[in-house]
PDB file of C-alpha atoms in Angstrom:
ATOM      1  CA  GLU R   1     112.229 -80.096 -27.013  1.00 65.00           C
ATOM      2  CA  ALA R   2     108.626 -79.914 -25.898  1.00 82.00           C
ATOM      3  CA  GLY R   3     107.936 -80.081 -22.199  1.00 93.00           C
ATOM      4  CA  VAL R   4     105.285 -82.102 -20.354  1.00 96.00           C
ATOM      5  CA  THR R   5     101.793 -81.081 -21.671  1.00 97.00           C
ATOM      6  CA  GLN R   6      98.400 -81.664 -20.036  1.00 98.00           C
ATOM      7  CA  PHE R   7      94.880 -81.297 -21.444  1.00 98.00           C
ATOM      8  CA  PRO R   8      92.664 -79.874 -20.599  1.00 97.00           C
ATOM      9  CA  SER R   9      93.951 -77.071 -18.774  1.00 97.00           C
ATOM     10  CA  HIS R  10      90.773 -76.385 -16.927  1.00 97.00           C
ATOM     11  CA  SER R  11      87.555 -78.508 -16.651  1.00 97.00           C
ATOM     12  CA  VAL R  12      84.310 -77.796 -14.921  1.00 98.00           C
ATOM     13  CA  ILE R  13      81.924 -80.690 -14.492  1.00 97.00           C
ATOM     14  CA  GLU R  14      78.991 -81.502 -12.157  1.00 97.00           C
ATOM     15  CA  LYS R  15      79.116 -84.021  -9.498  1.00 97.00           C
ATOM     16  CA  GLY R  16      78.541 -87.551 -10.813  1.00 97.00           C
ATOM     17  CA  GLN R  17      79.890 -86.892 -14.296  1.00 97.00           C
ATOM     18  CA  THR R  18      83.054 -88.436 -15.754  1.00 97.00           C
ATOM     19  CA  VAL R  19      86.246 -86.651 -16.607  1.00 98.00           C
ATOM     20  CA  THR R  20      89.280 -87.760 -18.305  1.00 98.00           C
ATOM     21  CA  LEU R  21      92.539 -85.712 -17.990  1.00 98.00           C
ATOM     22  CA  ARG R  22      95.599 -86.480 -20.299  1.00 98.00           C
ATOM     23  CA  CYS R  23      99.270 -86.163 -19.848  1.00 98.00           C
ATOM     24  CA  ASP R  24     101.897 -86.380 -22.699  1.00 97.00           C
ATOM     25  CA  PRO R  25     105.477 -86.712 -21.135  1.00 96.00           C
ATOM     26  CA  ILE R  26     108.525 -85.534 -22.514  1.00 94.00           C
ATOM     27  CA  SER R  27     109.641 -87.966 -25.257  1.00 92.00           C
ATOM     28  CA  GLY R  28     111.841 -90.889 -24.050  1.00 90.00           C
ATOM     29  CA  HIS R  29     110.831 -90.311 -20.275  1.00 92.00           C
ATOM     30  CA  ASP R  30     109.903 -93.824 -18.928  1.00 92.00           C
ATOM     31  CA  ASN R  31     108.748 -92.474 -15.712  1.00 93.00           C
ATOM     32  CA  LEU R  32     105.392 -90.804 -15.480  1.00 95.00           C
ATOM     33  CA  TYR R  33     103.980 -89.363 -12.126  1.00 96.00           C
ATOM     34  CA  TRP R  34     100.432 -87.977 -11.520  1.00 98.00           C
ATOM     35  CA  TYR R  35     100.102 -85.606  -8.375  1.00 98.00           C
ATOM     36  CA  ARG R  36      97.012 -83.609  -7.123  1.00 98.00           C
ATOM     37  CA  ARG R  37      96.700 -80.366  -5.173  1.00 97.00           C
ATOM     38  CA  VAL R  38      93.432 -79.708  -3.410  1.00 95.00           C
ATOM     39  CA  MET R  39      92.900 -76.263  -2.212  1.00 90.00           C
ATOM     40  CA  GLY R  40      94.803 -75.453   1.090  1.00 87.00           C
ATOM     41  CA  LYS R  41      96.837 -78.749   0.889  1.00 92.00           C
ATOM     42  CA  GLU R  42     100.278 -79.733  -0.254  1.00 95.00           C
ATOM     43  CA  ILE R  43     100.816 -81.370  -3.585  1.00 96.00           C
ATOM     44  CA  LYS R  44     100.212 -85.053  -3.044  1.00 96.00           C
ATOM     45  CA  PHE R  45     101.555 -88.080  -5.019  1.00 96.00           C
ATOM     46  CA  LEU R  46      98.926 -90.257  -6.885  1.00 97.00           C
ATOM     47  CA  LEU R  47     100.844 -92.747  -8.793  1.00 95.00           C
ATOM     48  CA  HIS R  48     103.839 -93.726 -10.843  1.00 94.00           C
ATOM     49  CA  PHE R  49     104.212 -95.391 -14.198  1.00 94.00           C
ATOM     50  CA  VAL R  50     107.358 -97.009 -15.408  1.00 92.00           C
ATOM     51  CA  LYS R  51     106.689 -97.373 -19.141  1.00 93.00           C
ATOM     52  CA  GLU R  52     103.205 -98.847 -19.190  1.00 94.00           C
ATOM     53  CA  SER R  53     103.248-100.397 -15.853  1.00 93.00           C
ATOM     54  CA  LYS R  54     102.031 -99.135 -12.691  1.00 93.00           C
ATOM     55  CA  GLN R  55     104.968 -99.021 -10.209  1.00 91.00           C
ATOM     56  CA  ASP R  56     103.274 -97.336  -7.329  1.00 92.00           C
ATOM     57  CA  GLU R  57      99.588 -96.447  -7.019  1.00 93.00           C
ATOM     58  CA  SER R  58      99.464 -96.102  -3.243  1.00 93.00           C
ATOM     59  CA  GLY R  59      98.430 -92.295  -3.494  1.00 94.00           C
ATOM     60  CA  MET R  60      95.266 -93.112  -5.346  1.00 96.00           C
ATOM     61  CA  PRO R  61      92.323 -91.798  -3.263  1.00 93.00           C
ATOM     62  CA  ASN R  62      89.770 -94.551  -4.155  1.00 93.00           C
ATOM     63  CA  ASN R  63      88.593 -96.706  -6.950  1.00 94.00           C
ATOM     64  CA  ARG R  64      86.787 -93.789  -8.669  1.00 97.00           C
ATOM     65  CA  PHE R  65      90.341 -93.051 -10.000  1.00 97.00           C
ATOM     66  CA  LEU R  66      91.673 -95.005 -13.101  1.00 97.00           C
ATOM     67  CA  ALA R  67      94.985 -94.159 -14.610  1.00 97.00           C
ATOM     68  CA  GLU R  68      96.355 -95.796 -17.575  1.00 97.00           C
ATOM     69  CA  ARG R  69      99.535 -95.303 -19.772  1.00 96.00           C
ATOM     70  CA  THR R  70      99.044 -96.884 -23.143  1.00 85.00           C
ATOM     71  CA  GLY R  71     102.015 -98.179 -24.923  1.00 87.00           C
ATOM     72  CA  GLY R  72     104.301 -96.335 -22.353  1.00 84.00           C
ATOM     73  CA  THR R  73     103.480 -92.966 -24.097  1.00 92.00           C
ATOM     74  CA  TYR R  74     100.753 -90.635 -22.929  1.00 96.00           C
ATOM     75  CA  SER R  75      98.819 -91.102 -19.784  1.00 98.00           C
ATOM     76  CA  THR R  76      95.118 -90.747 -18.917  1.00 98.00           C
ATOM     77  CA  LEU R  77      93.407 -90.121 -15.525  1.00 98.00           C
ATOM     78  CA  LYS R  78      89.911 -90.741 -15.398  1.00 98.00           C
ATOM     79  CA  VAL R  79      87.583 -89.886 -12.354  1.00 97.00           C
ATOM     80  CA  GLN R  80      84.343 -91.633 -12.576  1.00 96.00           C
ATOM     81  CA  PRO R  81      81.938 -90.471 -10.978  1.00 96.00           C
ATOM     82  CA  ALA R  82      83.386 -87.310  -9.782  1.00 97.00           C
ATOM     83  CA  GLU R  83      82.787 -85.940  -6.201  1.00 97.00           C
ATOM     84  CA  LEU R  84      82.961 -82.417  -4.953  1.00 97.00           C
ATOM     85  CA  GLU R  85      86.181 -83.256  -3.080  1.00 96.00           C
ATOM     86  CA  ASP R  86      87.967 -84.194  -6.383  1.00 97.00           C
ATOM     87  CA  SER R  87      88.253 -80.572  -7.226  1.00 97.00           C
ATOM     88  CA  GLY R  88      91.930 -79.415  -7.445  1.00 97.00           C
ATOM     89  CA  VAL R  89      94.779 -79.124  -9.691  1.00 97.00           C
ATOM     90  CA  TYR R  90      96.120 -82.374 -11.157  1.00 98.00           C
ATOM     91  CA  PHE R  91      99.837 -82.474 -12.160  1.00 98.00           C
ATOM     92  CA  CYS R  92     101.681 -84.799 -14.463  1.00 98.00           C
ATOM     93  CA  ALA R  93     105.532 -84.976 -14.192  1.00 97.00           C
ATOM     94  CA  SER R  94     108.029 -87.240 -16.173  1.00 95.00           C
ATOM     95  CA  SER R  95     111.576 -88.314 -15.734  1.00 93.00           C
ATOM     96  CA  GLN R  96     114.125 -90.374 -17.460  1.00 88.00           C
ATOM     97  CA  SER R  97     114.868 -93.658 -16.183  1.00 78.00           C
ATOM     98  CA  GLY R  98     118.374 -95.491 -15.519  1.00 67.00           C
ATOM     99  CA  ARG R  99     119.724 -92.692 -13.522  1.00 60.00           C
ATOM    100  CA  ALA R 100     120.211 -92.689  -9.681  1.00 61.00           C
ATOM    101  CA  PHE R 101     117.988 -89.831  -9.347  1.00 70.00           C
ATOM    102  CA  GLY R 102     115.943 -88.098 -12.242  1.00 76.00           C
ATOM    103  CA  GLU R 103     114.642 -84.751 -12.360  1.00 87.00           C
ATOM    104  CA  GLN R 104     110.860 -84.670 -12.720  1.00 92.00           C
ATOM    105  CA  PHE R 105     109.595 -82.097 -15.100  1.00 94.00           C
ATOM    106  CA  PHE R 106     106.058 -80.930 -14.406  1.00 97.00           C
ATOM    107  CA  GLY R 107     103.274 -79.900 -16.728  1.00 97.00           C
ATOM    108  CA  PRO R 108     101.326 -77.058 -16.205  1.00 97.00           C
ATOM    109  CA  GLY R 109      98.325 -78.834 -14.625  1.00 97.00           C
ATOM    110  CA  THR R 110      94.717 -79.398 -15.272  1.00 98.00           C
ATOM    111  CA  ARG R 111      92.440 -77.560 -12.862  1.00 97.00           C
ATOM    112  CA  LEU R 112      89.311 -79.557 -12.108  1.00 98.00           C
ATOM    113  CA  THR R 113      86.197 -77.946 -10.517  1.00 98.00           C
ATOM    114  CA  VAL R 114      83.386 -80.453  -9.600  1.00 97.00           C
ATOM    115  CA  LEU R 115      80.156 -78.529  -8.928  1.00 96.00           C
TER     116      LEU R 115
ATOM    117  CA  GLN X   1     102.462 -85.949  11.603  1.00 68.00           C
ATOM    118  CA  LYS X   2     102.954 -84.802   8.176  1.00 74.00           C
ATOM    119  CA  GLU X   3     105.982 -85.903   6.072  1.00 88.00           C
ATOM    120  CA  VAL X   4     107.086 -82.452   5.242  1.00 93.00           C
ATOM    121  CA  GLU X   5     106.194 -79.210   7.061  1.00 93.00           C
ATOM    122  CA  GLN X   6     106.564 -75.774   5.462  1.00 94.00           C
ATOM    123  CA  ASP X   7     105.445 -72.411   6.487  1.00 85.00           C
ATOM    124  CA  PRO X   8     103.018 -71.130   3.730  1.00 81.00           C
ATOM    125  CA  GLY X   9     103.810 -67.526   4.536  1.00 84.00           C
ATOM    126  CA  PRO X  10     103.271 -65.195   2.650  1.00 92.00           C
ATOM    127  CA  LEU X  11     106.450 -63.573   2.679  1.00 95.00           C
ATOM    128  CA  SER X  12     106.982 -60.022   1.360  1.00 96.00           C
ATOM    129  CA  VAL X  13     110.600 -58.658   1.275  1.00 96.00           C
ATOM    130  CA  PRO X  14     112.174 -55.604  -0.576  1.00 97.00           C
ATOM    131  CA  GLU X  15     114.286 -55.989  -3.633  1.00 97.00           C
ATOM    132  CA  GLY X  16     117.905 -56.969  -2.625  1.00 97.00           C
ATOM    133  CA  ALA X  17     117.070 -58.637   0.684  1.00 97.00           C
ATOM    134  CA  ILE X  18     118.239 -62.125   1.657  1.00 97.00           C
ATOM    135  CA  VAL X  19     115.377 -64.516   1.650  1.00 97.00           C
ATOM    136  CA  SER X  20     115.242 -67.590   3.889  1.00 96.00           C
ATOM    137  CA  LEU X  21     112.811 -70.425   3.372  1.00 96.00           C
ATOM    138  CA  ASN X  22     112.497 -73.463   5.541  1.00 96.00           C
ATOM    139  CA  CYS X  23     111.243 -76.988   5.743  1.00 96.00           C
ATOM    140  CA  THR X  24     111.327 -79.879   8.183  1.00 95.00           C
ATOM    141  CA  TYR X  25     110.631 -83.565   7.683  1.00 94.00           C
ATOM    142  CA  SER X  26     109.920 -86.450   9.619  1.00 91.00           C
ATOM    143  CA  ASN X  27     111.060 -89.474   7.816  1.00 87.00           C
ATOM    144  CA  SER X  28     114.826 -90.084   8.023  1.00 85.00           C
ATOM    145  CA  ALA X  29     114.818 -92.425   5.142  1.00 84.00           C
ATOM    146  CA  PHE X  30     114.564 -89.550   2.628  1.00 83.00           C
ATOM    147  CA  GLN X  31     117.613 -89.284   0.452  1.00 84.00           C
ATOM    148  CA  TYR X  32     116.883 -86.436  -1.873  1.00 91.00           C
ATOM    149  CA  PHE X  33     116.062 -82.880  -1.123  1.00 93.00           C
ATOM    150  CA  MET X  34     114.660 -80.427  -3.530  1.00 95.00           C
ATOM    151  CA  TRP X  35     113.440 -76.971  -4.009  1.00 97.00           C
ATOM    152  CA  TYR X  36     110.857 -76.133  -6.757  1.00 97.00           C
ATOM    153  CA  ARG X  37     109.664 -72.858  -7.824  1.00 97.00           C
ATOM    154  CA  GLN X  38     106.308 -72.394  -9.110  1.00 96.00           C
ATOM    155  CA  TYR X  39     104.832 -69.297 -10.902  1.00 95.00           C
ATOM    156  CA  SER X  40     100.969 -68.850 -10.929  1.00 92.00           C
ATOM    157  CA  ARG X  41      99.175 -71.123 -13.197  1.00 90.00           C
ATOM    158  CA  LYS X  42     102.362 -73.102 -14.072  1.00 94.00           C
ATOM    159  CA  GLY X  43     103.638 -76.326 -12.898  1.00 95.00           C
ATOM    160  CA  PRO X  44     106.584 -76.747 -10.385  1.00 96.00           C
ATOM    161  CA  GLU X  45     109.953 -76.008 -11.749  1.00 95.00           C
ATOM    162  CA  LEU X  46     112.955 -77.601 -10.229  1.00 94.00           C
ATOM    163  CA  LEU X  47     115.498 -75.085  -8.789  1.00 95.00           C
ATOM    164  CA  MET X  48     118.021 -77.208  -7.054  1.00 92.00           C
ATOM    165  CA  TYR X  49     118.458 -80.705  -5.504  1.00 89.00           C
ATOM    166  CA  THR X  50     120.865 -82.396  -3.155  1.00 90.00           C
ATOM    167  CA  TYR X  51     121.174 -85.605  -1.501  1.00 86.00           C
ATOM    168  CA  SER X  52     123.896 -84.886   1.368  1.00 87.00           C
ATOM    169  CA  SER X  53     123.971 -82.658   4.457  1.00 89.00           C
ATOM    170  CA  GLY X  54     125.652 -79.373   3.832  1.00 92.00           C
ATOM    171  CA  ASN X  55     125.437 -76.546   1.342  1.00 93.00           C
ATOM    172  CA  LYS X  56     125.041 -76.475  -2.316  1.00 94.00           C
ATOM    173  CA  GLU X  57     125.170 -73.141  -4.257  1.00 95.00           C
ATOM    174  CA  ASP X  58     123.892 -72.148  -7.593  1.00 94.00           C
ATOM    175  CA  GLY X  59     124.199 -68.419  -8.480  1.00 96.00           C
ATOM    176  CA  ARG X  60     121.949 -66.441  -5.960  1.00 97.00           C
ATOM    177  CA  PHE X  61     120.494 -69.719  -4.522  1.00 97.00           C
ATOM    178  CA  THR X  62     121.819 -71.898  -1.579  1.00 97.00           C
ATOM    179  CA  ALA X  63     120.171 -74.998  -0.587  1.00 96.00           C
ATOM    180  CA  GLN X  64     121.133 -76.289   2.932  1.00 96.00           C
ATOM    181  CA  VAL X  65     120.538 -79.651   4.387  1.00 95.00           C
ATOM    182  CA  ASP X  66     120.888 -80.612   7.938  1.00 94.00           C
ATOM    183  CA  LYS X  67     120.086 -84.367   8.179  1.00 92.00           C
ATOM    184  CA  SER X  68     120.672 -84.646  11.916  1.00 92.00           C
ATOM    185  CA  SER X  69     117.819 -82.210  12.440  1.00 93.00           C
ATOM    186  CA  LYS X  70     115.802 -83.096   9.410  1.00 93.00           C
ATOM    187  CA  TYR X  71     115.702 -79.606   8.464  1.00 94.00           C
ATOM    188  CA  ILE X  72     116.238 -78.014   4.859  1.00 95.00           C
ATOM    189  CA  SER X  73     116.557 -74.338   3.852  1.00 96.00           C
ATOM    190  CA  LEU X  74     116.832 -72.388   0.676  1.00 97.00           C
ATOM    191  CA  PHE X  75     118.508 -69.085   0.720  1.00 97.00           C
ATOM    192  CA  ILE X  76     118.043 -66.277  -2.005  1.00 97.00           C
ATOM    193  CA  ARG X  77     120.643 -63.800  -1.986  1.00 97.00           C
ATOM    194  CA  ASP X  78     120.065 -60.357  -3.758  1.00 97.00           C
ATOM    195  CA  SER X  79     116.281 -61.069  -4.156  1.00 97.00           C
ATOM    196  CA  GLN X  80     114.615 -59.751  -7.464  1.00 97.00           C
ATOM    197  CA  PRO X  81     111.047 -59.137  -8.226  1.00 97.00           C
ATOM    198  CA  SER X  82     111.239 -62.003 -10.739  1.00 96.00           C
ATOM    199  CA  ASP X  83     111.723 -64.297  -7.706  1.00 97.00           C
ATOM    200  CA  SER X  84     108.212 -63.672  -6.715  1.00 97.00           C
ATOM    201  CA  ALA X  85     106.568 -66.968  -6.744  1.00 97.00           C
ATOM    202  CA  THR X  86     105.756 -69.937  -4.474  1.00 96.00           C
ATOM    203  CA  TYR X  87     108.634 -72.085  -3.262  1.00 98.00           C
ATOM    204  CA  LEU X  88     108.140 -75.664  -2.670  1.00 97.00           C
ATOM    205  CA  CYS X  89     110.372 -77.942  -0.778  1.00 96.00           C
ATOM    206  CA  ALA X  90     110.118 -81.555  -1.841  1.00 95.00           C
ATOM    207  CA  ILE X  91     111.700 -84.778  -0.371  1.00 93.00           C
ATOM    208  CA  ALA X  92     112.053 -88.291  -1.886  1.00 89.00           C
ATOM    209  CA  TYR X  93     113.579 -91.605  -1.328  1.00 80.00           C
ATOM    210  CA  SER X  94     114.601 -94.418  -4.031  1.00 76.00           C
ATOM    211  CA  ASN X  95     112.472 -97.086  -2.438  1.00 72.00           C
ATOM    212  CA  SER X  96     109.332 -95.178  -3.319  1.00 72.00           C
ATOM    213  CA  GLY X  97     110.377 -94.618  -6.937  1.00 79.00           C
ATOM    214  CA  TYR X  98     111.439 -90.975  -6.231  1.00 84.00           C
ATOM    215  CA  ALA X  99     107.745 -90.082  -5.688  1.00 90.00           C
ATOM    216  CA  LEU X 100     107.922 -86.458  -4.142  1.00 93.00           C
ATOM    217  CA  ASN X 101     106.771 -85.531  -0.873  1.00 93.00           C
ATOM    218  CA  PHE X 102     105.925 -81.913  -1.007  1.00 96.00           C
ATOM    219  CA  GLY X 103     105.632 -79.004   1.612  1.00 95.00           C
ATOM    220  CA  LYS X 104     102.655 -76.639   1.266  1.00 94.00           C
ATOM    221  CA  GLY X 105     104.795 -74.108  -0.381  1.00 95.00           C
ATOM    222  CA  THR X 106     105.817 -70.700   0.767  1.00 96.00           C
ATOM    223  CA  SER X 107     104.434 -67.658  -1.324  1.00 95.00           C
ATOM    224  CA  LEU X 108     107.157 -64.984  -1.786  1.00 96.00           C
ATOM    225  CA  LEU X 109     106.731 -61.580  -3.125  1.00 97.00           C
ATOM    226  CA  VAL X 110     109.833 -59.373  -3.741  1.00 97.00           C
ATOM    227  CA  THR X 111     108.661 -55.741  -4.044  1.00 97.00           C
ATOM    228  CA  PRO X 112     110.766 -53.131  -6.038  1.00 95.00           C
TER     229      PRO X 112
END
């Protein structure tokens, strides 16, 4: 069974440009999470989808970030316009629903560099 | 005050040593306590999780939770060079949809 995949693995853009990150969760996983790690800091939660609905987006830093999950399958995270402080590694994770606690499986991350 | 505090290390031990990794947390509402392992350029991988105070063992790994002190630990016995990685503690509670609160991670190097 394929794990969580993320694309691209690495993106280098200039300040002010737009970047879209994609996450494909494990098939059948209703929960999808986005996290981010900026240099020197801990991995921080951004938002949580249950199927196509945003369950919790309390971790989104500002309105330059837009996440979508079309049809409850893959998800995209768009940053527009990108700022220097957006540089970091963006992780996606997915888990099954219907359980008291579901293990979150992480993708390899997208390393974003904003110049 | 951060939700989860973890000493980032780095920690270097000889092969065969017992390793102790620790985190403290501030929110007593947390219900689930996890340890993730992350190799370079990879995503975190769940090692162990527990939801009660006490010890949980899995092979060479033991997770320990003390809710009264808000303290969690991971012990690695007979450490191997393949254990060299970053170890992240993570904590969650159901009211937040199990969103994970991570520590900074401790970098561990096990030398042959």
